[in-house]
Short mmCIF file of C-alpha atoms in Angstrom, two decimals:
data_model
loop_
_atom_site.label_atom_id
_atom_site.label_comp_id
_atom_site.label_asym_id
_atom_site.label_seq_id
_atom_site.Cartn_x
_atom_site.Cartn_y
_atom_site.Cartn_z
CA ALA A 1 34.64 67.19 136.84
CA GLN A 2 32.34 66.94 133.87
CA THR A 3 32.11 63.83 131.73
CA VAL A 4 30.21 62.86 128.61
CA THR A 5 29.45 59.21 127.87
CA GLN A 6 28.35 57.72 124.58
CA SER A 7 27.75 54.03 125.13
CA GLN A 8 27.19 53.04 121.49
CA PRO A 9 30.48 52.90 119.56
CA GLU A 10 28.70 51.93 116.34
CA MET A 11 25.15 52.01 115.02
CA SER A 12 23.59 51.20 111.68
CA VAL A 13 20.25 52.06 110.15
CA GLN A 14 18.52 51.56 106.85
CA GLU A 15 17.78 54.55 104.67
CA ALA A 16 14.47 56.28 105.55
CA GLU A 17 14.34 54.64 108.98
CA THR A 18 14.75 56.30 112.38
CA VAL A 19 17.71 55.88 114.71
CA THR A 20 18.46 57.17 118.20
CA LEU A 21 21.95 57.85 119.53
CA SER A 22 22.45 57.92 123.29
CA CYS A 23 24.41 60.35 125.44
CA THR A 24 24.66 60.81 129.18
CA TYR A 25 26.64 63.42 131.04
CA ASP A 26 27.70 64.13 134.56
CA THR A 27 28.02 67.58 136.11
CA SER A 28 27.25 69.53 139.23
CA GLU A 29 26.71 72.71 137.20
CA SER A 30 23.21 74.03 136.58
CA ASN A 31 23.92 76.29 133.61
CA TYR A 32 25.26 74.62 130.52
CA TYR A 33 24.68 73.83 126.87
CA LEU A 34 24.54 70.47 125.16
CA PHE A 35 25.43 69.80 121.55
CA TRP A 36 25.49 67.10 118.93
CA TYR A 37 28.21 67.41 116.30
CA LYS A 38 28.62 65.38 113.14
CA GLN A 39 32.00 64.45 111.65
CA PRO A 40 31.72 63.00 108.12
CA PRO A 41 34.66 61.25 106.43
CA SER A 42 36.07 64.67 105.50
CA ARG A 43 36.66 65.11 109.27
CA GLN A 44 35.07 68.57 109.25
CA MET A 45 33.05 69.04 112.46
CA ILE A 46 29.50 70.27 111.87
CA LEU A 47 26.98 71.37 114.50
CA VAL A 48 23.81 69.30 114.25
CA ILE A 49 21.76 70.63 117.17
CA ARG A 50 22.11 72.64 120.39
CA GLN A 51 20.12 72.54 123.63
CA GLU A 52 20.14 75.09 126.42
CA ALA A 53 19.91 73.38 129.80
CA TYR A 54 17.41 75.89 131.17
CA LYS A 55 14.95 75.14 128.35
CA GLN A 56 12.61 72.23 128.97
CA GLN A 57 11.47 72.09 125.36
CA ASN A 58 13.48 69.67 123.27
CA ALA A 59 15.39 71.22 120.38
CA THR A 60 14.62 70.19 116.81
CA GLU A 61 16.36 70.90 113.51
CA ASN A 62 14.52 69.43 110.53
CA ARG A 63 15.04 65.63 110.73
CA PHE A 64 17.10 65.89 113.92
CA SER A 65 15.59 66.14 117.38
CA VAL A 66 16.76 65.55 120.92
CA ASN A 67 15.26 64.00 124.02
CA PHE A 68 16.67 66.07 126.88
CA GLN A 69 16.08 64.62 130.33
CA LYS A 70 17.80 67.01 132.73
CA ALA A 71 17.15 65.05 135.90
CA ALA A 72 18.51 61.89 134.34
CA LYS A 73 21.36 63.83 132.65
CA SER A 74 20.48 62.24 129.35
CA PHE A 75 20.62 63.86 125.91
CA SER A 76 19.79 61.50 123.05
CA LEU A 77 19.67 62.39 119.35
CA LYS A 78 16.95 61.08 117.08
CA ILE A 79 17.49 61.09 113.33
CA SER A 80 14.30 60.60 111.33
CA ASP A 81 14.11 59.58 107.66
CA SER A 82 17.81 58.67 107.67
CA GLN A 83 19.75 59.55 104.54
CA LEU A 84 22.99 58.18 103.13
CA GLY A 85 24.59 61.55 103.83
CA ASP A 86 23.96 61.06 107.55
CA THR A 87 26.75 58.47 107.61
CA ALA A 88 29.33 59.97 109.98
CA MET A 89 30.73 60.02 113.49
CA TYR A 90 28.40 61.76 115.92
CA PHE A 91 29.74 63.42 119.04
CA CYS A 92 27.79 64.59 122.05
CA ALA A 93 29.30 67.64 123.77
CA PHE A 94 28.80 69.73 126.87
CA MET A 95 29.76 73.34 127.62
CA VAL A 96 29.79 74.87 131.09
CA ILE A 97 28.61 78.46 130.81
CA SER A 98 30.74 79.80 133.66
CA THR A 99 34.05 78.43 132.34
CA ASP A 100 33.41 77.92 128.59
CA LYS A 101 34.95 74.48 128.97
CA LEU A 102 33.71 72.33 126.09
CA ILE A 103 34.12 68.57 126.34
CA PHE A 104 33.12 65.77 124.01
CA GLY A 105 32.14 62.14 124.27
CA THR A 106 33.91 59.29 122.52
CA GLY A 107 31.52 59.33 119.58
CA THR A 108 29.12 56.98 117.82
CA ARG A 109 29.88 55.84 114.28
CA LEU A 110 26.62 55.78 112.32
CA GLN A 111 26.33 53.88 109.06
CA VAL A 112 23.25 54.41 106.90
CA PHE A 113 22.59 51.55 104.47
CA PRO A 114 20.58 51.83 101.23
CA ASP B 1 34.97 84.68 104.47
CA GLY B 2 34.95 84.23 108.23
CA GLY B 3 36.38 81.04 109.55
CA ILE B 4 39.05 79.19 111.43
CA THR B 5 42.25 78.06 109.75
CA GLN B 6 44.66 75.40 110.87
CA SER B 7 47.99 74.88 109.23
CA PRO B 8 49.60 72.80 108.01
CA LYS B 9 47.18 70.02 107.10
CA TYR B 10 49.89 67.35 107.40
CA LEU B 11 53.00 67.61 109.54
CA PHE B 12 55.88 65.21 109.95
CA ARG B 13 58.49 65.54 112.68
CA LYS B 14 61.29 63.50 114.09
CA GLU B 15 60.96 62.12 117.58
CA GLY B 16 62.35 64.50 120.21
CA GLN B 17 61.59 67.68 118.28
CA ASN B 18 59.11 70.31 119.38
CA VAL B 19 56.52 71.29 116.81
CA THR B 20 53.99 74.14 116.71
CA LEU B 21 50.54 73.84 115.16
CA SER B 22 48.91 77.04 113.96
CA CYS B 23 45.30 78.08 114.57
CA GLU B 24 43.88 81.41 113.39
CA GLN B 25 40.30 82.67 113.47
CA ASN B 26 38.66 85.81 112.09
CA LEU B 27 35.29 85.24 113.73
CA ASN B 28 36.01 87.63 116.62
CA HIS B 29 35.50 84.78 119.09
CA ASP B 30 36.84 85.04 122.61
CA ALA B 31 37.01 81.31 123.37
CA MET B 32 39.42 78.97 121.62
CA TYR B 33 40.14 75.26 122.06
CA TRP B 34 42.60 72.53 121.13
CA TYR B 35 41.56 68.89 120.89
CA ARG B 36 43.33 65.68 120.10
CA GLN B 37 41.44 62.96 118.22
CA ASP B 38 42.53 59.33 118.35
CA PRO B 39 40.51 56.35 117.07
CA GLY B 40 37.96 55.23 119.65
CA GLN B 41 38.74 58.06 122.06
CA GLY B 42 36.71 60.90 120.67
CA LEU B 43 37.90 64.48 121.05
CA ARG B 44 39.99 65.06 124.14
CA LEU B 45 40.52 68.61 125.36
CA ILE B 46 44.16 69.71 125.56
CA TYR B 47 43.92 73.43 126.38
CA TYR B 48 41.33 76.15 126.10
CA SER B 49 41.31 79.90 126.39
CA GLN B 50 38.44 82.18 127.36
CA ILE B 51 40.22 85.44 126.65
CA VAL B 52 43.51 86.90 125.48
CA ASN B 53 46.49 86.22 127.76
CA ASP B 54 44.62 83.54 129.67
CA PHE B 55 44.26 79.78 129.15
CA GLN B 56 43.43 76.66 131.13
CA LYS B 57 44.56 73.07 130.99
CA GLY B 58 42.16 70.53 129.63
CA ASP B 59 42.12 66.83 130.38
CA ILE B 60 45.35 65.88 128.57
CA ALA B 61 47.63 68.96 128.81
CA GLU B 62 50.84 67.11 129.70
CA GLY B 63 53.46 67.48 126.98
CA TYR B 64 51.68 70.42 125.32
CA SER B 65 51.90 74.19 125.65
CA VAL B 66 49.89 77.10 124.25
CA SER B 67 49.89 80.88 124.11
CA ARG B 68 47.13 83.42 123.53
CA GLU B 69 48.84 86.72 122.79
CA LYS B 70 46.26 87.78 120.20
CA LYS B 71 42.53 87.20 120.06
CA GLU B 72 42.79 85.64 116.59
CA SER B 73 45.59 83.19 117.31
CA PHE B 74 45.99 80.16 119.60
CA PRO B 75 49.08 78.13 118.61
CA LEU B 76 49.73 74.72 120.14
CA THR B 77 53.25 73.41 120.74
CA VAL B 78 53.72 69.68 120.99
CA THR B 79 56.85 69.21 123.06
CA SER B 80 59.28 66.32 123.22
CA ALA B 81 57.72 65.45 126.60
CA GLN B 82 54.54 64.26 124.87
CA LYS B 83 54.93 60.47 124.83
CA ASN B 84 52.69 59.66 121.89
CA PRO B 85 52.19 62.79 119.80
CA THR B 86 51.05 61.17 116.56
CA ALA B 87 47.38 62.13 116.23
CA PHE B 88 44.82 64.34 114.51
CA TYR B 89 44.58 67.78 116.14
CA LEU B 90 41.53 70.02 115.94
CA CYS B 91 41.28 73.69 116.85
CA ALA B 92 37.95 75.38 117.55
CA SER B 93 36.60 78.78 118.53
CA SER B 94 33.32 79.99 119.97
CA ILE B 95 31.57 82.98 121.43
CA ARG B 96 31.37 82.70 125.17
CA GLY B 97 28.13 81.27 126.50
CA GLN B 98 27.74 83.81 129.27
CA GLY B 99 24.11 84.64 128.81
CA ARG B 100 20.96 82.76 128.05
CA TRP B 101 20.72 84.17 124.55
CA ASP B 102 24.31 83.81 123.47
CA ASN B 103 23.84 80.47 121.70
CA PRO B 104 27.48 79.43 121.63
CA GLU B 105 28.60 77.21 118.78
CA ALA B 106 32.11 75.90 118.33
CA PHE B 107 33.48 76.32 114.82
CA PHE B 108 36.28 73.97 113.88
CA GLY B 109 39.28 74.12 111.64
CA GLN B 110 40.09 71.40 109.11
CA GLY B 111 42.57 69.77 111.47
CA THR B 112 46.28 68.94 111.40
CA ARG B 113 47.50 65.38 111.11
CA LEU B 114 50.79 65.15 113.03
CA THR B 115 53.02 62.15 112.46
CA VAL B 116 56.15 61.71 114.55
CA VAL B 117 58.72 59.28 113.17
#
């Protein structure tokens, strides 16, 4: 069985600072994707960043980057130059390529303060 | 506009009644998913489907049923056997991540808030 663990229920950061959200996962599969999704107060789920497991290079999307450690099964999200609009729930997710099963962690609530 | 539509946005039902939540997508995606979201528990997978006429149980399938008769549609029925059905339900769809260049991305509907009284 696959599991996704987010050990930080809540985080806070001051505007313009950097924050890192943690995620670990457990699987015996070798081919999979990892994602970070953002859920603002509107509750609309938005893809932040995606990482293919076979790629060693860490994915980046503007102010968002990941630290993917495959051996450690760790997939943390770094948000640089935090903005008020980054305030949201952040979910780490995992998709097994062979089954398309997509599972999520319990989420981290991020609050960005002015 | 391509997208995924859930209806209704709010749904109220009496205890003991079955209720069906609608999910329609026009993105031509093969894979579809149903999640339940409760405070502090994240998104828990109820059912998912890789292709028409096929679906698999997720982690919390008890008390729920689905069908996948058309590619565009994946309705979820919350039965009277579900002990605590009041929750926020999210539907999603995605291309299948079968190859290294497929870049799957789940697109989500706006959700349905079900309240059972």
